[in-house]
Amino acid sequence: MVSKRKRSKSEDKESLTEDTSKAGKQPLSKKTKKTNVYNEVEENDSIFVKLLKTSGLILKRGEGQNQLAVDQIIFQKKLFQTLRKHPSYPNVIEEFVSGLESYIEDHASFQNCLLSCERLQDEGASVGASYSKSLIKLLLGIDILQPAIIKTLFEKLPEFLFEKVNTDGTSMPRLIVSQLKWLDRVVDGKCPPLQDLTTKIMQLISIAPLYLQHDFVTSLPEIIGDSQHADVGKELSDLLTENTLLTVPILDALSSLQLDPKFLSKVRQLVMDKLSSVTLGDLPVMIKFILHSITATDALEVISALRRKLDVQHFILPSQFNHFQSKLKCKGQTSSSGNQENGGQDCVTLIFGVIKSAVRYEKIIAEAWLKAIENTSLVSEHKIFDMVMLLIIYSTNTQMKRYAERVLRNKVRSRCFEDNLLQSTFLIHHLVLKDVCPNILLLAQSFLHSLDQSIILFGSLLYKYSFNVFDTYCKQEVVGALVCHVCGGSEVEVDTALDILLELVVLNLSAMRLNAVFVKGILDYLDNMSPQQIRKLFYILSTLAFSKQHEGSNHIQDDMYLVIRKQLCSTVFKYKLIGIIGAVTMAGSMSSGRNRPSSFTQGRADLSNEQYTQVTSLLQLVHSFSERSPQASALYYDEFANLIQGEKLVPKALEWVGRTTFNDFQDAFVVDVCVVPEGDYPFPVKALYGLEEYSSHEGIAINLLPLLFSQDFAKDGGRMTSQTSEQKWYLEGLMRMGQIPCFSWTLGLGFASPHDNQHALLVSPLCLAPYFRLLRLCVEKQHNGNLEEIDGLLDCPVFLTDLEPEERLESMSDKELSFICSLIFLTLNWFREVINAFCQQTSPEMKGKVLTRLKHIVELQRILERYLAVTPDYVPPLANFDLDTLDVTPPASTAVSAKIKKQGSTGGGRKRKADGSKTSSPDTLSKEGSSECDPTPSDRSQPEKEFKGKEENTSVSLRNYRAFFRELDIEVFSVLHCGLVTKFILDTEMHTEATEFVQLQPPELLFLLEDLSLKVESMLIPSVNRRVPFSKSKGSRTVGFTHLNQRSAEEIAHSIVQLLTPMCNHLENIHNYIQCLAAEDHGVADGSGMKVQEYHIMSSCYQKLLQIFHGLFAWNGLFHPDNVNVLYSSLEVLTSRVKQREPDQALEELLSQSFNYLQNFHQSIPSFQCALYLLRILMAILERSVDPAQKREKIASLARHFLCRIWPSGEKEKSSIRNEQLHALLCIYLEHTDNVLKAIEEIAGVGVPELINSPKNASSSTFPTLTRHNFVIFFRVMMAELEKTVKGLQAGTAADSQQIHEEKLLYWNMAVRDFSILINLIKVFDSHPVLHVCLKYGRLFVEAFLKQCMPLLDFSFRKHREDVLSLLETFQLNTRMLHHLCGHSKIHQDMKLTKHVPLLKKTLELLVCRVKAMLTLNNCREAFWLGNLKNRDLQGEEIMSQNSQRSTEDESEDDTSSQVSKGRSTEDDEKHEASDGEKEQDSGESDDSSD
């Protein structure tokens, strides 16, 4: 018998043998035609030759190609018929084979029979290819000859096993085996000659050389029949265990065989065990076999095992990895051309090619791989391979794209994928990732749109490493994507994209210069950018244009000059400020970029004359366009000062600036103290706040009040608000556009009146603080921090007037009040800049003076608050002059009630002008071209009840005026180190006249801590507010922090760490103070004997200190590898407060000691908000602990302690902020306790019932923080945590042990009991928010019950029948209560409640069906019955829904309820009844029904 031979899937291999034979024969054929050697026709009388010739085939001697005169099919048919009709059949077959054996004794003749025949064309033949099969292959196609021919070939094959390959490249063993491939018919294996086919081939494999073994094994699927696949597969699996060198061909062969899945599973496991011991070159085939043998049932298990065993990183030589890393550090010049040092990278590329193909077309493989990565919890178990796989799946499988992104986001949030792992991924596998570069950029773009700071940082790293390791095209795409973020993104997006571009410019300047044209396009989008963003952009472009290594970037320089000139000449003030910021930034880059030393040496190279001229000319151009406006001049001085502070100005240019600053400042603002200004001033001028006793002829003073009066009470002609003045400046600017002016420059400090024919310059007091900052930094840089030349400005007085309001507030006019307020603001800003200047001076005398100035600031702020309370429409003079403050206005209604009170007492009031100009300072900005910002609702709505009683009780928060105060430098907080300072008072002969002790007092401490906490919040705590698309408004977090924002978060964190020791001292002192107070008042913190004001200040200091600590330890970058020194330093400071510092302490030890130190402060916590901050600090430390169990329990214990504590009076008042704090602390308690259900039961079952019969304002005795007012907070948190807890409980399987089933059943009994307690509370607390929470989380709990509990009940019912029935009975009562709540919502027609009803009804219907299915599964179908359920209200009273017969006919619904009751045993039978939930047929009201 014969059988059809099935084709393999890869049909393109069908002609592989013939192609090989043809390729080997062509040279022989040509050689024969040329030489005519051995080309005679074979002539003899053997039956073999005769029959072949009769059938149409002519044999040639030697190397001559056999000729076929007829078609191959005709030849085989003629020969078959000739043999069958021969008189001596079947003996003729033996004679024919004997003739063949004799003929192939000659080596050349045998080779000729194995090669293709030549097809002779004649006129009658059909037109076709001249190629034909070999003689042996033609004979194998004849059934009666096939067994004998195969036997002959196998007998002949051993002769050639160890012969070398012929000179023409032909191998006789390969040619012989190739004859057996792809036969049209294979005689069934039952024939005796073919029964040994498999055995013979395996025997040949065992004795053949290695290169032939590979060929024989890979040829097996193309030789054997389908019936032999199982036997061959078993033989190959045995061979796989014996010979590792044949792994690849064996797996190739097994992949082509039709084998049993169980057998394949065994082979796959065998291959998995060999993964760690094979060479890299074998891995692609092995992985391909493993992936192709996966089924849906075992996909996750196999992929998880494969992921654990496979780590491609180990196959990259360490020397090669270090080579990649060093090239990245050398300005990112990592090559991606594919020229590898060894073949390892090529094999890795093949491996990922196999994997990529599998995950692209096989959904189960991609999904299993994602689940395997997702199920990996430990950070140490995550590998580079995981990162590559996530990127590949995201790029190749569109169905799994969102899933892959979600897994990656979760891993980034949990800090499983850090910077070093991502960097290694790109360094090692850049060739693999290069193919998916577009998708990586899409992923990075998505990450930059996130609200999570860690996700945004990861997206920026994707951009950075893509630029560093990929080719030029990918670099261009990266820059283009970043430019799109800058031009059209939100504020956070723009900041992040500019930071990435800045880093790329620093790391790889040459590559960025090739893409400078894209970056240059951002200049068209300056309108929506903040000042800091503009500085970054101009720094990037200036670096590209003026770098020393790349001279001649004229096109970038020209465009920047053009934009700057255009902005400076603009009549819109906003654009003028943009031009100033850009020009000064560019000047700094011009000065530093071209003169940056090639090596890191001390000192700075100076400018050439030409470069010096360019820098000074640019600065002079800016000055010429800003000198007419005090606001523009002030911004220019601030920007210039920042340039000097950042050391971006070379000594030659610095000397040029210093020549004029000192004299100009002295002439403009400093006068002799003995010369009291005379004039028609509304108030008497006095020299106040001097720190030294001067004689009548000595000393200097700041001439502040006269300068302010010269503007504030000047005629209208002296104001700088007319359009005519702006047009005149514009025309003068155009006249200077022909060339950049190079005149000798003097720093102007005033502005000209357009109506003054002599154009006299009037000095503006707005420039006092900015210009002093510029002067101070010039002196500081020139004298290495020594400020002796200007130390007289620290203690000199200021020409002011008596500022104490006393009794004159009622009699002062609006203009006078505004003048006094402006005077105080300017004085405060002067003192702030003075403190900025002298805070780092080391002499005790200077420290004492700085502390005194701090005291003056606190006093002036107290006075200012009283003036602002009666001047609600007042707009202060600007102190920060960048774009962030252009549209800033103070809250206009912070003292509305005070104004109303004043109006009532005087019989009238001042009407506020529409533009607010009458009561504003004349130095406020003209907002031409920019829109005014309305005060936020929170700023407008101060409740009038807060201002009851006397006028002195009216409070104004100066925090709302932050934009109008000069910024304190981060160095100012070194004052926190000061203890008791001894200040010596000298007489006229410089002898010590008296000694004064100065110390940082609580009010000054609070002032410093408030400012420091705002800085920490701005820099270290990311904003989580949702960003509005296309919004041009900037957040208030950066307003007033211009200098701070020019520093990195790492610098700020390092500065905070330096302040930890003094802050710990202050924290401990306040702790001791509160402890002593509590002891004096017998444990009552707010006893009658305490000083309320002092306690309030100390409590506020306590809160600010904890807030700063939280900002530091909750900072995302603290645990970054680059900031490990900051982390260890901060933890060592806290640890040293508990025990003596030891060198080289482990991180876990430091975390534990720091945790214990901070935990000790819980006894002195003065307020609920402080308690919340303390817990959040401990949680931040807990996140990094490797043994968090004990610390979690401590946090839960502290949270419960705070919930059970009676807080001081004032803490129980109803407040939205308090509710948020209570919600957060309760969540912390329930999330960290080891038994959530027990904690919920304690609160709901013990604490809440204590409120039921208590007065309205009473609180729970067990939980004093629980009151009727905030019950909804407790209820919402408990319902949410209960649902979250049961949702995370695994349903389990029937294969789990009996003990696991019992534990889970017990757990669900506790959860349902808690749910029952909470649901029944709505009978007493039936407010709208409580009912809304009940509907929302009640449905979610029922859904979790369906998904997690019902499968457990399916296989627990038989063994725990009573427990299951009891659980269902309890749950039935709960769902019935939910049904009553649905009816209550409909009756009251509350849309916010009724929108939850349909989903809840649907869920309850599903529950009924699911209970029925469970009973049916356990053969208790008869125990299930349905009944109608009445509509009742929350108290259980029936709802009479039929108002009329018509409504009864039109609207009806059938609610069905199933009930579960325990079966009661009888003598005959045992009945079980079960029901739960309800069923709704339509959305109308329910009709009469019975239970």
PDB file of N, CA and C in Angstrom, residues 1297-1333:
ATOM      1  N   SER A1297      -7.026  24.062  49.796  1.00  0.00           N
ATOM      2  CA  SER A1297      -7.236  23.186  50.951  1.00  0.00           C
ATOM      3  C   SER A1297      -8.486  23.580  51.722  1.00  0.00           C
ATOM      4  N   GLN A1298      -8.942  22.661  52.574  1.00  0.00           N
ATOM      5  CA  GLN A1298     -10.143  22.909  53.376  1.00  0.00           C
ATOM      6  C   GLN A1298      -9.928  24.078  54.332  1.00  0.00           C
ATOM      7  N   GLN A1299      -8.723  24.202  54.853  1.00  0.00           N
ATOM      8  CA  GLN A1299      -8.436  25.284  55.786  1.00  0.00           C
ATOM      9  C   GLN A1299      -8.550  26.646  55.112  1.00  0.00           C
ATOM     10  N   ILE A1300      -8.089  26.733  53.867  1.00  0.00           N
ATOM     11  CA  ILE A1300      -8.187  27.995  53.131  1.00  0.00           C
ATOM     12  C   ILE A1300      -9.644  28.356  52.886  1.00  0.00           C
ATOM     13  N   HIS A1301     -10.455  27.362  52.553  1.00  0.00           N
ATOM     14  CA  HIS A1301     -11.883  27.611  52.344  1.00  0.00           C
ATOM     15  C   HIS A1301     -12.531  28.145  53.611  1.00  0.00           C
ATOM     16  N   GLU A1302     -12.203  27.551  54.730  1.00  0.00           N
ATOM     17  CA  GLU A1302     -12.800  27.985  55.987  1.00  0.00           C
ATOM     18  C   GLU A1302     -12.361  29.403  56.352  1.00  0.00           C
ATOM     19  N   GLU A1303     -11.078  29.720  56.120  1.00  0.00           N
ATOM     20  CA  GLU A1303     -10.591  31.059  56.442  1.00  0.00           C
ATOM     21  C   GLU A1303     -11.266  32.114  55.578  1.00  0.00           C
ATOM     22  N   LYS A1304     -11.410  31.831  54.314  1.00  0.00           N
ATOM     23  CA  LYS A1304     -12.052  32.800  53.423  1.00  0.00           C
ATOM     24  C   LYS A1304     -13.526  32.955  53.743  1.00  0.00           C
ATOM     25  N   LEU A1305     -14.171  31.868  54.098  1.00  0.00           N
ATOM     26  CA  LEU A1305     -15.586  31.947  54.466  1.00  0.00           C
ATOM     27  C   LEU A1305     -15.757  32.773  55.734  1.00  0.00           C
ATOM     28  N   LEU A1306     -14.868  32.599  56.685  1.00  0.00           N
ATOM     29  CA  LEU A1306     -14.924  33.392  57.909  1.00  0.00           C
ATOM     30  C   LEU A1306     -14.681  34.870  57.612  1.00  0.00           C
ATOM     31  N   TYR A1307     -13.754  35.112  56.718  1.00  0.00           N
ATOM     32  CA  TYR A1307     -13.450  36.500  56.355  1.00  0.00           C
ATOM     33  C   TYR A1307     -14.662  37.178  55.722  1.00  0.00           C
ATOM     34  N   TRP A1308     -15.345  36.446  54.842  1.00  0.00           N
ATOM     35  CA  TRP A1308     -16.527  37.023  54.195  1.00  0.00           C
ATOM     36  C   TRP A1308     -17.681  37.202  55.191  1.00  0.00           C
ATOM     37  N   ASN A1309     -17.772  36.360  56.188  1.00  0.00           N
ATOM     38  CA  ASN A1309     -18.781  36.553  57.224  1.00  0.00           C
ATOM     39  C   ASN A1309     -18.534  37.848  57.986  1.00  0.00           C
ATOM     40  N   MET A1310     -17.272  38.133  58.290  1.00  0.00           N
ATOM     41  CA  MET A1310     -16.933  39.387  58.969  1.00  0.00           C
ATOM     42  C   MET A1310     -17.216  40.583  58.076  1.00  0.00           C
ATOM     43  N   ALA A1311     -16.887  40.465  56.784  1.00  0.00           N
ATOM     44  CA  ALA A1311     -17.110  41.584  55.861  1.00  0.00           C
ATOM     45  C   ALA A1311     -18.599  41.880  55.716  1.00  0.00           C
ATOM     46  N   VAL A1312     -19.412  40.824  55.589  1.00  0.00           N
ATOM     47  CA  VAL A1312     -20.855  41.033  55.446  1.00  0.00           C
ATOM     48  C   VAL A1312     -21.437  41.607  56.731  1.00  0.00           C
ATOM     49  N   ARG A1313     -20.888  41.193  57.869  1.00  0.00           N
ATOM     50  CA  ARG A1313     -21.374  41.754  59.132  1.00  0.00           C
ATOM     51  C   ARG A1313     -21.057  43.250  59.213  1.00  0.00           C
ATOM     52  N   ASP A1314     -19.853  43.637  58.807  1.00  0.00           N
ATOM     53  CA  ASP A1314     -19.503  45.062  58.778  1.00  0.00           C
ATOM     54  C   ASP A1314     -20.405  45.817  57.812  1.00  0.00           C
ATOM     55  N   PHE A1315     -20.652  45.222  56.666  1.00  0.00           N
ATOM     56  CA  PHE A1315     -21.519  45.860  55.684  1.00  0.00           C
ATOM     57  C   PHE A1315     -22.932  46.039  56.243  1.00  0.00           C
ATOM     58  N   SER A1316     -23.386  45.068  56.985  1.00  0.00           N
ATOM     59  CA  SER A1316     -24.716  45.146  57.582  1.00  0.00           C
ATOM     60  C   SER A1316     -24.786  46.273  58.603  1.00  0.00           C
ATOM     61  N   ILE A1317     -23.734  46.402  59.427  1.00  0.00           N
ATOM     62  CA  ILE A1317     -23.708  47.482  60.425  1.00  0.00           C
ATOM     63  C   ILE A1317     -23.753  48.835  59.745  1.00  0.00           C
ATOM     64  N   LEU A1318     -22.946  49.005  58.683  1.00  0.00           N
ATOM     65  CA  LEU A1318     -22.883  50.290  57.996  1.00  0.00           C
ATOM     66  C   LEU A1318     -24.194  50.609  57.287  1.00  0.00           C
ATOM     67  N   ILE A1319     -24.786  49.619  56.646  1.00  0.00           N
ATOM     68  CA  ILE A1319     -26.029  49.857  55.909  1.00  0.00           C
ATOM     69  C   ILE A1319     -27.153  50.296  56.850  1.00  0.00           C
ATOM     70  N   ASN A1320     -27.214  49.700  58.010  1.00  0.00           N
ATOM     71  CA  ASN A1320     -28.303  50.009  58.932  1.00  0.00           C
ATOM     72  C   ASN A1320     -28.140  51.358  59.603  1.00  0.00           C
ATOM     73  N   LEU A1321     -26.957  51.962  59.486  1.00  0.00           N
ATOM     74  CA  LEU A1321     -26.756  53.290  60.065  1.00  0.00           C
ATOM     75  C   LEU A1321     -27.552  54.358  59.329  1.00  0.00           C
ATOM     76  N   ILE A1322     -27.956  54.073  58.071  1.00  0.00           N
ATOM     77  CA  ILE A1322     -28.687  55.099  57.327  1.00  0.00           C
ATOM     78  C   ILE A1322     -30.090  55.298  57.881  1.00  0.00           C
ATOM     79  N   LYS A1323     -30.537  54.412  58.755  1.00  0.00           N
ATOM     80  CA  LYS A1323     -31.831  54.630  59.401  1.00  0.00           C
ATOM     81  C   LYS A1323     -31.776  55.825  60.347  1.00  0.00           C
ATOM     82  N   VAL A1324     -30.580  56.081  60.894  1.00  0.00           N
ATOM     83  CA  VAL A1324     -30.416  57.191  61.828  1.00  0.00           C
ATOM     84  C   VAL A1324     -29.807  58.396  61.135  1.00  0.00           C
ATOM     85  N   PHE A1325     -28.771  58.157  60.338  1.00  0.00           N
ATOM     86  CA  PHE A1325     -28.077  59.239  59.630  1.00  0.00           C
ATOM     87  C   PHE A1325     -28.518  59.190  58.163  1.00  0.00           C
ATOM     88  N   ASP A1326     -29.601  59.871  57.876  1.00  0.00           N
ATOM     89  CA  ASP A1326     -30.202  59.775  56.547  1.00  0.00           C
ATOM     90  C   ASP A1326     -30.013  61.043  55.732  1.00  0.00           C
ATOM     91  N   SER A1327     -28.892  61.729  55.929  1.00  0.00           N
ATOM     92  CA  SER A1327     -28.628  62.922  55.125  1.00  0.00           C
ATOM     93  C   SER A1327     -28.284  62.526  53.687  1.00  0.00           C
ATOM     94  N   HIS A1328     -28.402  63.504  52.807  1.00  0.00           N
ATOM     95  CA  HIS A1328     -28.172  63.220  51.386  1.00  0.00           C
ATOM     96  C   HIS A1328     -26.771  62.661  51.113  1.00  0.00           C
ATOM     97  N   PRO A1329     -25.675  63.229  51.648  1.00  0.00           N
ATOM     98  CA  PRO A1329     -24.343  62.666  51.363  1.00  0.00           C
ATOM     99  C   PRO A1329     -24.189  61.229  51.833  1.00  0.00           C
ATOM    100  N   VAL A1330     -24.804  60.903  52.991  1.00  0.00           N
ATOM    101  CA  VAL A1330     -24.698  59.528  53.506  1.00  0.00           C
ATOM    102  C   VAL A1330     -25.412  58.563  52.579  1.00  0.00           C
ATOM    103  N   LEU A1331     -26.591  58.927  52.130  1.00  0.00           N
ATOM    104  CA  LEU A1331     -27.341  58.040  51.228  1.00  0.00           C
ATOM    105  C   LEU A1331     -26.619  57.883  49.896  1.00  0.00           C
ATOM    106  N   HIS A1332     -26.001  58.956  49.414  1.00  0.00           N
ATOM    107  CA  HIS A1332     -25.251  58.878  48.157  1.00  0.00           C
ATOM    108  C   HIS A1332     -24.092  57.895  48.289  1.00  0.00           C
ATOM    109  N   VAL A1333     -23.371  57.958  49.402  1.00  0.00           N
ATOM    110  CA  VAL A1333     -22.256  57.026  49.638  1.00  0.00           C
ATOM    111  C   VAL A1333     -22.775  55.603  49.715  1.00  0.00           C
TER     112      VAL A1333
END
